[in-house]
mmCIF file of C-alpha atoms and ligand atoms in Angstrom:
data_model
loop_
_atom_site.group_PDB
_atom_site.id
_atom_site.type_symbol
_atom_site.label_atom_id
_atom_site.label_comp_id
_atom_site.label_asym_id
_atom_site.label_seq_id
_atom_site.Cartn_x
_atom_site.Cartn_y
_atom_site.Cartn_z
ATOM 1 C CA MET A 1260 70.018 99.925 76.790
ATOM 2 C CA ILE A 1261 70.794 99.495 73.110
ATOM 3 C CA PRO A 1262 70.003 95.954 71.906
ATOM 4 C CA THR A 1263 72.849 93.873 70.481
ATOM 5 C CA GLY A 1264 73.330 90.673 68.439
ATOM 6 C CA GLU A 1265 70.098 88.985 67.379
ATOM 7 C CA ASN A 1266 68.045 91.570 69.275
ATOM 8 C CA LEU A 1267 69.099 94.521 67.128
ATOM 9 C CA THR A 1268 66.534 94.925 64.350
ATOM 10 C CA ARG A 1269 66.876 96.406 60.873
ATOM 11 C CA ASP A 1270 64.598 99.265 62.017
ATOM 12 C CA ASP A 1271 66.940 99.994 64.951
ATOM 13 C CA ILE A 1272 69.853 100.017 62.521
ATOM 14 C CA LEU A 1273 68.122 102.431 60.139
ATOM 15 C CA ARG A 1274 67.247 104.749 63.002
ATOM 16 C CA TRP A 1275 70.902 104.901 64.055
ATOM 17 C CA LEU A 1276 72.065 105.481 60.485
ATOM 18 C CA HIS A 1277 69.746 108.514 60.306
ATOM 19 C CA GLU A 1278 70.499 109.750 63.859
ATOM 20 C CA PRO A 1279 71.956 113.288 63.838
ATOM 21 C CA ASP A 1280 72.042 113.949 67.612
ATOM 22 C CA GLU A 1281 75.605 113.853 68.939
ATOM 23 C CA GLU A 1282 74.572 113.034 72.492
ATOM 24 C CA LYS A 1283 72.572 110.048 71.332
ATOM 25 C CA LEU A 1284 75.417 108.956 69.075
ATOM 26 C CA GLN A 1285 77.726 109.055 72.088
ATOM 27 C CA MET A 1286 75.530 106.274 73.518
ATOM 28 C CA LEU A 1287 76.111 104.239 70.363
ATOM 29 C CA TRP A 1288 79.885 104.751 70.550
ATOM 30 C CA ASP A 1289 79.912 103.863 74.270
ATOM 31 C CA THR A 1290 77.854 100.716 73.759
ATOM 32 C CA ALA A 1291 80.038 99.530 70.868
ATOM 33 C CA ASP A 1292 83.134 100.202 72.994
ATOM 34 C CA ARG A 1293 81.679 98.277 75.942
ATOM 35 C CA VAL A 1294 80.697 95.284 73.786
ATOM 36 C CA ARG A 1295 84.166 95.310 72.192
ATOM 37 C CA HIS A 1296 85.771 95.355 75.670
ATOM 38 C CA GLU A 1297 83.519 92.599 77.039
ATOM 39 C CA VAL A 1298 83.613 90.236 74.069
ATOM 40 C CA VAL A 1299 87.026 90.613 72.399
ATOM 41 C CA GLY A 1300 88.926 92.481 75.113
ATOM 42 C CA ASP A 1301 91.279 95.450 75.123
ATOM 43 C CA ALA A 1302 94.057 93.991 72.957
ATOM 44 C CA VAL A 1303 94.497 95.634 69.555
ATOM 45 C CA HIS A 1304 95.694 93.016 67.088
ATOM 46 C CA LEU A 1305 98.300 94.291 64.659
ATOM 47 C CA ARG A 1306 98.305 92.825 61.167
ATOM 48 C CA GLY A 1307 101.317 93.747 59.035
ATOM 49 C CA LEU A 1308 100.067 94.752 55.582
ATOM 50 C CA ILE A 1309 102.185 93.999 52.508
ATOM 51 C CA GLU A 1310 100.789 95.394 49.263
ATOM 52 C CA VAL A 1311 102.495 92.818 47.067
ATOM 53 C CA SER A 1312 101.317 93.939 43.602
ATOM 54 C CA ASN A 1313 99.244 96.692 41.992
ATOM 55 C CA HIS A 1314 98.692 94.792 38.749
ATOM 56 C CA CYS A 1315 94.985 94.174 38.288
ATOM 57 C CA ALA A 1316 92.839 92.417 35.719
ATOM 58 C CA ARG A 1317 89.596 94.050 36.864
ATOM 59 C CA THR A 1318 87.836 97.297 36.043
ATOM 60 C CA CYS A 1319 86.275 98.222 39.413
ATOM 61 C CA ARG A 1320 84.852 101.713 38.918
ATOM 62 C CA TYR A 1321 85.932 102.918 42.359
ATOM 63 C CA CYS A 1322 89.514 101.664 42.497
ATOM 64 C CA GLY A 1323 92.562 103.698 41.481
ATOM 65 C CA VAL A 1324 94.593 100.683 40.323
ATOM 66 C CA ASN A 1325 91.880 99.211 38.081
ATOM 67 C CA ALA A 1326 93.147 97.805 34.763
ATOM 68 C CA GLU A 1327 91.855 100.753 32.740
ATOM 69 C CA ASN A 1328 93.938 103.346 34.589
ATOM 70 C CA LYS A 1329 96.896 103.446 32.226
ATOM 71 C CA ALA A 1330 98.603 106.199 34.216
ATOM 72 C CA VAL A 1331 99.519 103.749 37.006
ATOM 73 C CA GLU A 1332 103.097 102.504 37.095
ATOM 74 C CA ARG A 1333 102.733 98.803 37.861
ATOM 75 C CA TYR A 1334 104.902 96.762 40.259
ATOM 76 C CA ARG A 1335 105.010 93.243 41.641
ATOM 77 C CA MET A 1336 107.223 92.543 44.653
ATOM 78 C CA THR A 1337 109.751 89.711 44.457
ATOM 79 C CA GLU A 1338 109.668 86.785 46.848
ATOM 80 C CA ASP A 1339 112.692 88.147 48.713
ATOM 81 C CA GLU A 1340 111.091 91.568 49.078
ATOM 82 C CA ILE A 1341 107.873 90.049 50.428
ATOM 83 C CA LEU A 1342 109.743 87.806 52.853
ATOM 84 C CA SER A 1343 111.838 90.662 54.214
ATOM 85 C CA CYS A 1344 108.608 92.571 54.990
ATOM 86 C CA ALA A 1345 107.185 89.467 56.665
ATOM 87 C CA LYS A 1346 110.377 89.186 58.722
ATOM 88 C CA ARG A 1347 109.842 92.705 59.902
ATOM 89 C CA ALA A 1348 106.292 91.785 60.996
ATOM 90 C CA ALA A 1349 107.744 88.960 63.095
ATOM 91 C CA GLU A 1350 110.371 91.322 64.588
ATOM 92 C CA TYR A 1351 107.674 93.826 65.519
ATOM 93 C CA GLY A 1352 105.841 91.002 67.307
ATOM 94 C CA PHE A 1353 102.791 91.035 65.027
ATOM 95 C CA GLY A 1354 100.681 87.877 64.966
ATOM 96 C CA THR A 1355 99.599 88.206 61.338
ATOM 97 C CA VAL A 1356 100.922 89.096 57.906
ATOM 98 C CA VAL A 1357 98.407 90.276 55.291
ATOM 99 C CA MET A 1358 99.283 89.967 51.608
ATOM 100 C CA GLN A 1359 97.093 92.265 49.537
ATOM 101 C CA ALA A 1360 97.140 92.979 45.786
ATOM 102 C CA GLY A 1361 95.088 93.703 42.723
ATOM 103 C CA GLU A 1362 93.670 90.633 40.997
ATOM 104 C CA ASP A 1363 97.006 89.696 39.477
ATOM 105 C CA GLU A 1364 97.457 86.392 37.655
ATOM 106 C CA GLY A 1365 101.174 87.244 37.617
ATOM 107 C CA LEU A 1366 100.989 86.180 41.269
ATOM 108 C CA SER A 1367 100.576 82.551 40.280
ATOM 109 C CA GLY A 1368 98.997 79.984 42.576
ATOM 110 C CA LYS A 1369 102.350 78.257 43.063
ATOM 111 C CA PHE A 1370 104.336 81.465 43.620
ATOM 112 C CA VAL A 1371 101.982 82.614 46.384
ATOM 113 C CA ALA A 1372 101.832 79.117 47.935
ATOM 114 C CA GLY A 1373 105.635 79.028 48.123
ATOM 115 C CA ILE A 1374 105.706 82.395 49.876
ATOM 116 C CA ILE A 1375 103.035 81.330 52.389
ATOM 117 C CA GLU A 1376 105.139 78.261 53.270
ATOM 118 C CA LYS A 1377 108.239 80.395 53.763
ATOM 119 C CA ILE A 1378 106.429 82.998 55.872
ATOM 120 C CA LYS A 1379 105.373 80.152 58.155
ATOM 121 C CA THR A 1380 109.042 79.335 58.815
ATOM 122 C CA LEU A 1381 109.787 82.913 59.957
ATOM 123 C CA GLY A 1382 107.841 82.647 63.183
ATOM 124 C CA ASP A 1383 104.404 81.900 64.529
ATOM 125 C CA LEU A 1384 102.531 84.085 62.062
ATOM 126 C CA ALA A 1385 99.001 83.811 60.756
ATOM 127 C CA VAL A 1386 98.720 84.552 57.035
ATOM 128 C CA THR A 1387 95.809 86.552 55.655
ATOM 129 C CA LEU A 1388 95.276 86.877 51.911
ATOM 130 C CA SER A 1389 93.477 89.698 50.104
ATOM 131 C CA LEU A 1390 94.181 88.900 46.458
ATOM 132 C CA GLY A 1391 90.750 89.298 44.882
ATOM 133 C CA GLU A 1392 88.463 86.727 43.282
ATOM 134 C CA ARG A 1393 90.926 83.966 42.511
ATOM 135 C CA SER A 1394 90.008 80.443 41.425
ATOM 136 C CA ASP A 1395 89.063 77.790 43.979
ATOM 137 C CA GLU A 1396 92.103 75.902 42.744
ATOM 138 C CA ASP A 1397 94.394 78.770 43.788
ATOM 139 C CA THR A 1398 92.673 79.515 47.101
ATOM 140 C CA GLY A 1399 92.643 75.768 47.858
ATOM 141 C CA LEU A 1400 96.376 75.536 47.162
ATOM 142 C CA TRP A 1401 97.012 78.527 49.445
ATOM 143 C CA LYS A 1402 94.966 76.979 52.249
ATOM 144 C CA GLU A 1403 97.058 73.810 51.979
ATOM 145 C CA ALA A 1404 100.208 75.932 52.054
ATOM 146 C CA GLY A 1405 99.112 77.273 55.439
ATOM 147 C CA ALA A 1406 97.056 80.427 54.782
ATOM 148 C CA ASN A 1407 94.603 81.151 57.592
ATOM 149 C CA ARG A 1408 92.271 83.935 56.468
ATOM 150 C CA TYR A 1409 90.867 85.535 53.321
ATOM 151 C CA LEU A 1410 89.648 89.120 52.987
ATOM 152 C CA LEU A 1411 87.157 89.784 50.229
ATOM 153 C CA ARG A 1412 84.860 92.710 50.915
ATOM 154 C CA PHE A 1413 81.472 92.262 49.288
ATOM 155 C CA GLU A 1414 81.506 96.105 48.861
ATOM 156 C CA THR A 1415 77.691 96.413 48.822
ATOM 157 C CA SER A 1416 74.762 94.041 49.295
ATOM 158 C CA ASP A 1417 72.775 95.858 46.569
ATOM 159 C CA ALA A 1418 73.191 93.544 43.567
ATOM 160 C CA THR A 1419 72.344 96.259 41.007
ATOM 161 C CA LEU A 1420 74.786 98.766 42.491
ATOM 162 C CA TYR A 1421 77.442 96.043 42.794
ATOM 163 C CA LYS A 1422 77.178 95.192 39.102
ATOM 164 C CA LYS A 1423 77.607 98.854 38.162
ATOM 165 C CA ILE A 1424 80.678 99.506 40.250
ATOM 166 C CA HIS A 1425 82.284 96.052 40.059
ATOM 167 C CA PRO A 1426 81.949 94.640 36.514
ATOM 168 C CA ASP A 1427 82.402 90.935 35.894
ATOM 169 C CA ARG A 1428 85.775 89.793 34.653
ATOM 170 C CA GLY A 1429 84.891 88.674 31.127
ATOM 171 C CA ALA A 1430 82.745 85.556 31.310
ATOM 172 C CA ARG A 1431 83.488 85.034 35.009
ATOM 173 C CA VAL A 1432 80.486 86.373 36.883
ATOM 174 C CA SER A 1433 81.464 88.075 40.117
ATOM 175 C CA ASN A 1434 79.781 86.746 43.238
ATOM 176 C CA ARG A 1435 81.815 87.626 46.282
ATOM 177 C CA ILE A 1436 79.145 86.504 48.736
ATOM 178 C CA GLU A 1437 79.151 82.967 47.308
ATOM 179 C CA GLN A 1438 82.943 82.980 47.169
ATOM 180 C CA LEU A 1439 83.148 83.938 50.846
ATOM 181 C CA LYS A 1440 80.983 80.931 51.705
ATOM 182 C CA ARG A 1441 83.234 78.638 49.667
ATOM 183 C CA LEU A 1442 86.338 80.063 51.352
ATOM 184 C CA ARG A 1443 84.810 79.317 54.747
ATOM 185 C CA GLY A 1444 84.092 75.782 53.525
ATOM 186 C CA MET A 1445 87.807 75.420 52.715
ATOM 187 C CA GLY A 1446 88.664 76.299 56.294
ATOM 188 C CA TYR A 1447 89.534 79.970 55.980
ATOM 189 C CA GLU A 1448 88.431 82.594 58.458
ATOM 190 C CA ILE A 1449 86.540 84.970 56.205
ATOM 191 C CA GLY A 1450 86.499 88.757 56.042
ATOM 192 C CA GLY A 1451 83.899 90.822 54.241
ATOM 193 C CA GLY A 1452 82.873 94.431 54.442
ATOM 194 C CA VAL A 1453 81.867 97.525 52.560
ATOM 195 C CA MET A 1454 82.779 101.020 51.517
ATOM 196 C CA VAL A 1455 80.493 103.653 53.056
ATOM 197 C CA GLY A 1456 79.123 106.430 50.842
ATOM 198 C CA ILE A 1457 79.460 104.782 47.430
ATOM 199 C CA PRO A 1458 77.488 106.899 44.922
ATOM 200 C CA GLY A 1459 74.070 105.268 44.720
ATOM 201 C CA GLN A 1460 74.255 103.720 48.209
ATOM 202 C CA SER A 1461 71.331 104.639 50.454
ATOM 203 C CA TYR A 1462 70.943 104.177 54.208
ATOM 204 C CA ASP A 1463 68.596 101.292 53.434
ATOM 205 C CA THR A 1464 71.429 99.638 51.499
ATOM 206 C CA LEU A 1465 73.782 100.127 54.448
ATOM 207 C CA ALA A 1466 71.196 98.559 56.774
ATOM 208 C CA ASP A 1467 71.024 95.571 54.405
ATOM 209 C CA ASP A 1468 74.842 95.425 54.321
ATOM 210 C CA LEU A 1469 74.914 95.206 58.106
ATOM 211 C CA MET A 1470 72.236 92.503 58.197
ATOM 212 C CA LEU A 1471 74.260 90.526 55.652
ATOM 213 C CA MET A 1472 77.393 90.786 57.810
ATOM 214 C CA ARG A 1473 75.486 89.122 60.650
ATOM 215 C CA GLN A 1474 73.897 86.545 58.377
ATOM 216 C CA LEU A 1475 77.296 85.521 56.964
ATOM 217 C CA ASP A 1476 78.674 85.377 60.523
ATOM 218 C CA LEU A 1477 81.846 87.072 59.268
ATOM 219 C CA ASP A 1478 85.056 86.547 61.202
ATOM 220 C CA MET A 1479 86.462 89.902 60.054
ATOM 221 C CA ILE A 1480 84.691 93.001 58.799
ATOM 222 C CA GLY A 1481 86.436 95.860 56.989
ATOM 223 C CA ILE A 1482 84.532 99.143 56.904
ATOM 224 C CA GLY A 1483 85.867 102.379 55.476
ATOM 225 C CA PRO A 1484 84.690 105.486 53.649
ATOM 226 C CA TYR A 1485 84.479 105.487 49.866
ATOM 227 C CA ILE A 1486 87.126 108.005 48.751
ATOM 228 C CA PRO A 1487 86.807 109.129 45.103
ATOM 229 C CA HIS A 1488 89.920 108.596 43.015
ATOM 230 C CA PRO A 1489 90.047 111.261 40.259
ATOM 231 C CA ALA A 1490 91.352 108.779 37.659
ATOM 232 C CA THR A 1491 88.346 106.451 38.083
ATOM 233 C CA PRO A 1492 84.952 106.573 36.323
ATOM 234 C CA LEU A 1493 83.017 106.624 39.593
ATOM 235 C CA ALA A 1494 84.651 109.931 40.602
ATOM 236 C CA ASP A 1495 82.717 111.576 37.779
ATOM 237 C CA ARG A 1496 79.192 111.060 39.038
ATOM 238 C CA SER A 1497 77.730 112.571 35.885
ATOM 239 C CA LEU A 1498 78.729 109.313 34.165
ATOM 240 C CA PHE A 1499 76.436 107.458 36.578
ATOM 241 C CA PRO A 1500 73.270 109.614 36.606
ATOM 242 C CA GLU A 1501 71.112 106.685 37.653
ATOM 243 C CA LEU A 1502 73.175 106.225 40.801
ATOM 244 C CA VAL A 1503 72.375 109.525 42.475
ATOM 245 C CA LYS A 1504 68.677 108.978 43.151
ATOM 246 C CA GLY A 1505 67.209 108.530 46.621
ATOM 247 C CA VAL A 1506 68.869 109.442 49.915
ATOM 248 C CA GLN A 1507 72.570 109.149 49.212
ATOM 249 C CA ALA A 1508 74.525 107.791 52.206
ATOM 250 C CA LEU A 1509 77.326 110.122 53.308
ATOM 251 C CA SER A 1510 80.938 108.968 53.327
ATOM 252 C CA ASP A 1511 81.897 111.155 56.295
ATOM 253 C CA GLU A 1512 83.578 109.999 59.478
ATOM 254 C CA THR A 1513 80.396 109.891 61.546
ATOM 255 C CA THR A 1514 78.580 107.672 59.044
ATOM 256 C CA VAL A 1515 81.566 105.309 58.793
ATOM 257 C CA CYS A 1516 81.743 105.114 62.601
ATOM 258 C CA LYS A 1517 78.005 104.402 62.805
ATOM 259 C CA VAL A 1518 78.415 101.419 60.461
ATOM 260 C CA LEU A 1519 81.480 100.250 62.404
ATOM 261 C CA ALA A 1520 79.757 100.554 65.805
ATOM 262 C CA LEU A 1521 76.637 98.777 64.511
ATOM 263 C CA ALA A 1522 78.806 95.996 63.050
ATOM 264 C CA ARG A 1523 80.285 95.488 66.533
ATOM 265 C CA LEU A 1524 76.801 95.252 68.054
ATOM 266 C CA LEU A 1525 75.578 92.834 65.379
ATOM 267 C CA CYS A 1526 78.735 90.704 65.211
ATOM 268 C CA PRO A 1527 80.218 91.043 68.720
ATOM 269 C CA GLU A 1528 82.922 88.395 68.185
ATOM 270 C CA ALA A 1529 84.270 89.651 64.864
ATOM 271 C CA ASN A 1530 87.670 91.229 64.337
ATOM 272 C CA LEU A 1531 87.089 94.788 63.146
ATOM 273 C CA PRO A 1532 89.935 96.970 61.891
ATOM 274 C CA SER A 1533 90.097 100.702 62.349
ATOM 275 C CA THR A 1534 90.849 101.168 58.652
ATOM 276 C CA THR A 1535 93.473 103.264 56.890
ATOM 277 C CA ALA A 1536 90.681 104.856 54.839
ATOM 278 C CA LEU A 1537 89.082 106.088 58.086
ATOM 279 C CA ALA A 1538 92.480 107.465 59.174
ATOM 280 C CA THR A 1539 92.704 109.150 55.760
ATOM 281 C CA ILE A 1540 89.509 111.202 56.123
ATOM 282 C CA ASN A 1541 90.450 112.275 59.675
ATOM 283 C CA ARG A 1542 94.233 112.155 59.972
ATOM 284 C CA GLU A 1543 94.246 113.501 63.524
ATOM 285 C CA ALA A 1544 91.758 111.201 65.162
ATOM 286 C CA GLY A 1545 90.230 108.775 62.651
ATOM 287 C CA ARG A 1546 92.137 105.735 63.831
ATOM 288 C CA ALA A 1547 91.515 106.477 67.516
ATOM 289 C CA HIS A 1548 87.823 107.065 66.878
ATOM 290 C CA GLY A 1549 87.574 103.704 65.123
ATOM 291 C CA LEU A 1550 89.287 101.972 68.042
ATOM 292 C CA SER A 1551 86.994 103.571 70.605
ATOM 293 C CA ARG A 1552 83.803 102.921 68.603
ATOM 294 C CA GLY A 1553 84.047 99.164 68.082
ATOM 295 C CA ALA A 1554 87.337 98.333 66.321
ATOM 296 C CA ASN A 1555 90.002 95.989 67.777
ATOM 297 C CA VAL A 1556 92.466 95.651 64.884
ATOM 298 C CA VAL A 1557 94.987 97.928 63.140
ATOM 299 C CA MET A 1558 96.840 97.040 59.948
ATOM 300 C CA PRO A 1559 100.223 98.824 59.960
ATOM 301 C CA ASN A 1560 101.588 99.179 56.439
ATOM 302 C CA LEU A 1561 104.885 97.332 55.891
ATOM 303 C CA THR A 1562 105.034 97.847 52.114
ATOM 304 C CA PRO A 1563 108.406 99.272 50.999
ATOM 305 C CA GLN A 1564 108.349 103.004 50.323
ATOM 306 C CA GLN A 1565 108.915 102.788 46.561
ATOM 307 C CA TYR A 1566 105.859 100.554 46.150
ATOM 308 C CA ARG A 1567 103.400 101.945 48.665
ATOM 309 C CA VAL A 1568 103.091 105.219 46.728
ATOM 310 C CA LEU A 1569 102.063 103.146 43.688
ATOM 311 C CA TYR A 1570 99.369 101.186 45.542
ATOM 312 C CA GLU A 1571 96.990 104.107 45.211
ATOM 313 C CA ILE A 1572 93.514 102.531 45.432
ATOM 314 C CA TYR A 1573 92.307 105.956 46.634
ATOM 315 C CA PRO A 1574 94.211 109.273 46.813
ATOM 316 C CA SER A 1575 96.116 110.767 49.767
ATOM 317 C CA LYS A 1576 96.170 107.487 51.694
ATOM 318 C CA ALA A 1577 97.233 107.995 55.310
ATOM 319 C CA GLY A 1578 100.840 106.966 55.929
ATOM 320 C CA ILE A 1579 101.741 106.719 52.259
ATOM 321 C CA HIS A 1580 104.875 108.844 52.672
ATOM 322 C CA GLU A 1581 105.919 107.368 56.028
ATOM 323 C CA THR A 1582 108.360 104.574 56.697
ATOM 324 C CA ALA A 1583 107.130 101.455 58.493
ATOM 325 C CA GLU A 1584 109.049 102.583 61.621
ATOM 326 C CA ILE A 1585 107.414 105.991 61.766
ATOM 327 C CA GLY A 1586 103.998 104.443 61.200
ATOM 328 C CA MET A 1587 104.602 101.998 64.047
ATOM 329 C CA ASP A 1588 105.740 104.747 66.434
ATOM 330 C CA ALA A 1589 102.490 106.613 65.721
ATOM 331 C CA ILE A 1590 100.393 103.503 66.300
ATOM 332 C CA ARG A 1591 102.156 102.678 69.574
ATOM 333 C CA ALA A 1592 101.587 106.258 70.796
ATOM 334 C CA GLN A 1593 97.908 106.088 69.844
ATOM 335 C CA LEU A 1594 97.399 102.766 71.622
ATOM 336 C CA ALA A 1595 99.115 104.103 74.737
ATOM 337 C CA ALA A 1596 96.925 107.220 74.701
ATOM 338 C CA LEU A 1597 93.821 105.028 74.500
ATOM 339 C CA GLY A 1598 95.041 102.748 77.308
ATOM 340 C CA ARG A 1599 95.000 99.782 74.928
ATOM 341 C CA SER A 1600 97.763 97.253 74.402
ATOM 342 C CA ALA A 1601 99.071 95.458 71.320
ATOM 343 C CA GLY A 1602 97.662 91.946 71.008
ATOM 344 C CA THR A 1603 99.776 88.808 71.178
ATOM 345 C CA GLY A 1604 99.332 85.582 69.226
ATOM 346 C CA TYR A 1605 97.254 85.175 66.073
ATOM 347 C CA GLY A 1606 94.297 87.190 67.336
ATOM 348 C CA SER A 1607 91.854 84.855 65.628
ATOM 349 C CA ARG A 1608 88.097 85.319 65.752
ATOM 350 C CA LYS A 1609 86.616 84.614 69.178
ATOM 351 C CA HIS A 1610 83.873 82.036 69.516
ATOM 352 C CA THR A 1611 81.794 82.649 72.630
ATOM 353 C CA GLY A 1612 81.698 79.649 74.848
ATOM 354 C CA GLU A 1613 85.199 78.494 73.909
HETATM 355 N N1 LIG B 648 92.041 93.235 44.916
HETATM 356 C C1 LIG B 648 91.613 92.969 46.265
HETATM 357 C C2 LIG B 648 92.062 94.046 47.252
HETATM 358 C C3 LIG B 648 91.421 95.390 46.955
HETATM 359 S S1 LIG B 648 91.883 96.740 47.999
HETATM 360 C C4 LIG B 648 90.118 92.842 46.267
HETATM 361 O O1 LIG B 648 89.493 93.315 45.312
HETATM 362 O O2 LIG B 648 89.556 92.286 47.201
HETATM 363 C C5 LIG B 648 90.879 96.457 49.417
HETATM 364 C C6 LIG B 648 89.623 97.288 49.534
HETATM 365 O O3 LIG B 648 89.885 98.658 49.334
HETATM 366 C C7 LIG B 648 88.533 97.001 48.532
HETATM 367 O O4 LIG B 648 87.844 95.820 48.828
HETATM 368 C C8 LIG B 648 87.665 98.245 48.629
HETATM 369 O O5 LIG B 648 86.631 98.067 49.595
HETATM 370 C C9 LIG B 648 88.650 99.305 49.131
HETATM 371 N N2 LIG B 648 88.758 100.395 48.136
HETATM 372 C C10 LIG B 648 89.073 100.300 46.834
HETATM 373 N N3 LIG B 648 88.964 101.514 46.238
HETATM 374 C C11 LIG B 648 88.559 102.386 47.187
HETATM 375 C C12 LIG B 648 88.230 103.771 47.200
HETATM 376 N N4 LIG B 648 88.300 104.526 46.107
HETATM 377 N N5 LIG B 648 87.840 104.327 48.374
HETATM 378 C C13 LIG B 648 87.785 103.589 49.484
HETATM 379 N N6 LIG B 648 88.058 102.280 49.544
HETATM 380 C C14 LIG B 648 88.442 101.671 48.401
#
């Protein structure tokens, strides 16, 4: 029996992260799948993703739409465009709309609050925001307007690595872990998570990341591979010589799935997406592997075609040239093949004992 929850130790986690044996790993996948089935059930919650703007004030070294990439053509969706995507989410029967963007002050507090209020009139939809490190004033306003959840991956628990890949924004010191706690205090369900295989990330760091996920008692955890974007500084590792010391964690599918499966064991009640980045590194089976190794959420992309190609946080994103309809057909077929059904309702975080 593989221990779960409080009984899984950091040493156990490290052993799994280093485990090469496929038969043993099958036990990890099976246990994560069983815990997922027992604790959050077989429903796969669908969250309609709208990438509302690729403007960004930050200079994250890993991200293709960072402010310093002058080659990016910038866009910001209008209110009508965002609402028509949200309408589509309601028509598809999704329980949640996710608005994601770069850290874009052009999306003013009031503008976003107005959209949240209007989305709430379209149907019984939960609203998740993923708009970066915005002020408490803005996130407070959005909570009042009806937003339910906030996604803010902490990216890595290694403070030194974090500083290198995610510079502060001027005088505003970045502390996503503290911000997540404040967002929870405001009443949001909170989502954190990491990229796997960031240059300079070791297996020890990943073990710490996983321990932090449990400590923060995250409601949602996003885990995907780091995928180098050629127009970003981090893609040229020679610029970061100090990062490549020690045992570099891989960014391959198996390592991502290990982190995902371990997150399920550590945080059995959390909502865990099978991420688009995972589907990008294995187009055939990445999403299905995620769903059968701990994940219970998929985020179908509803962003209009002309914009989704411009929201290039990493290259060759899965589904970037598809329409929303084609993407949905593929997801439905995958769920059917796995014997899983689409979730109904908000699909909020479970609390055992409720
Ligand atoms: N501006 C928002 C949304 C960013 S995109 C924010 O900063 O929170 C959402 C996630 O995509 C990021 O948190 C990061 O984990 C991931 N991401 C960004 N660049 C990536 C890359 N090159 N490879 C893989 N994932 C990446």
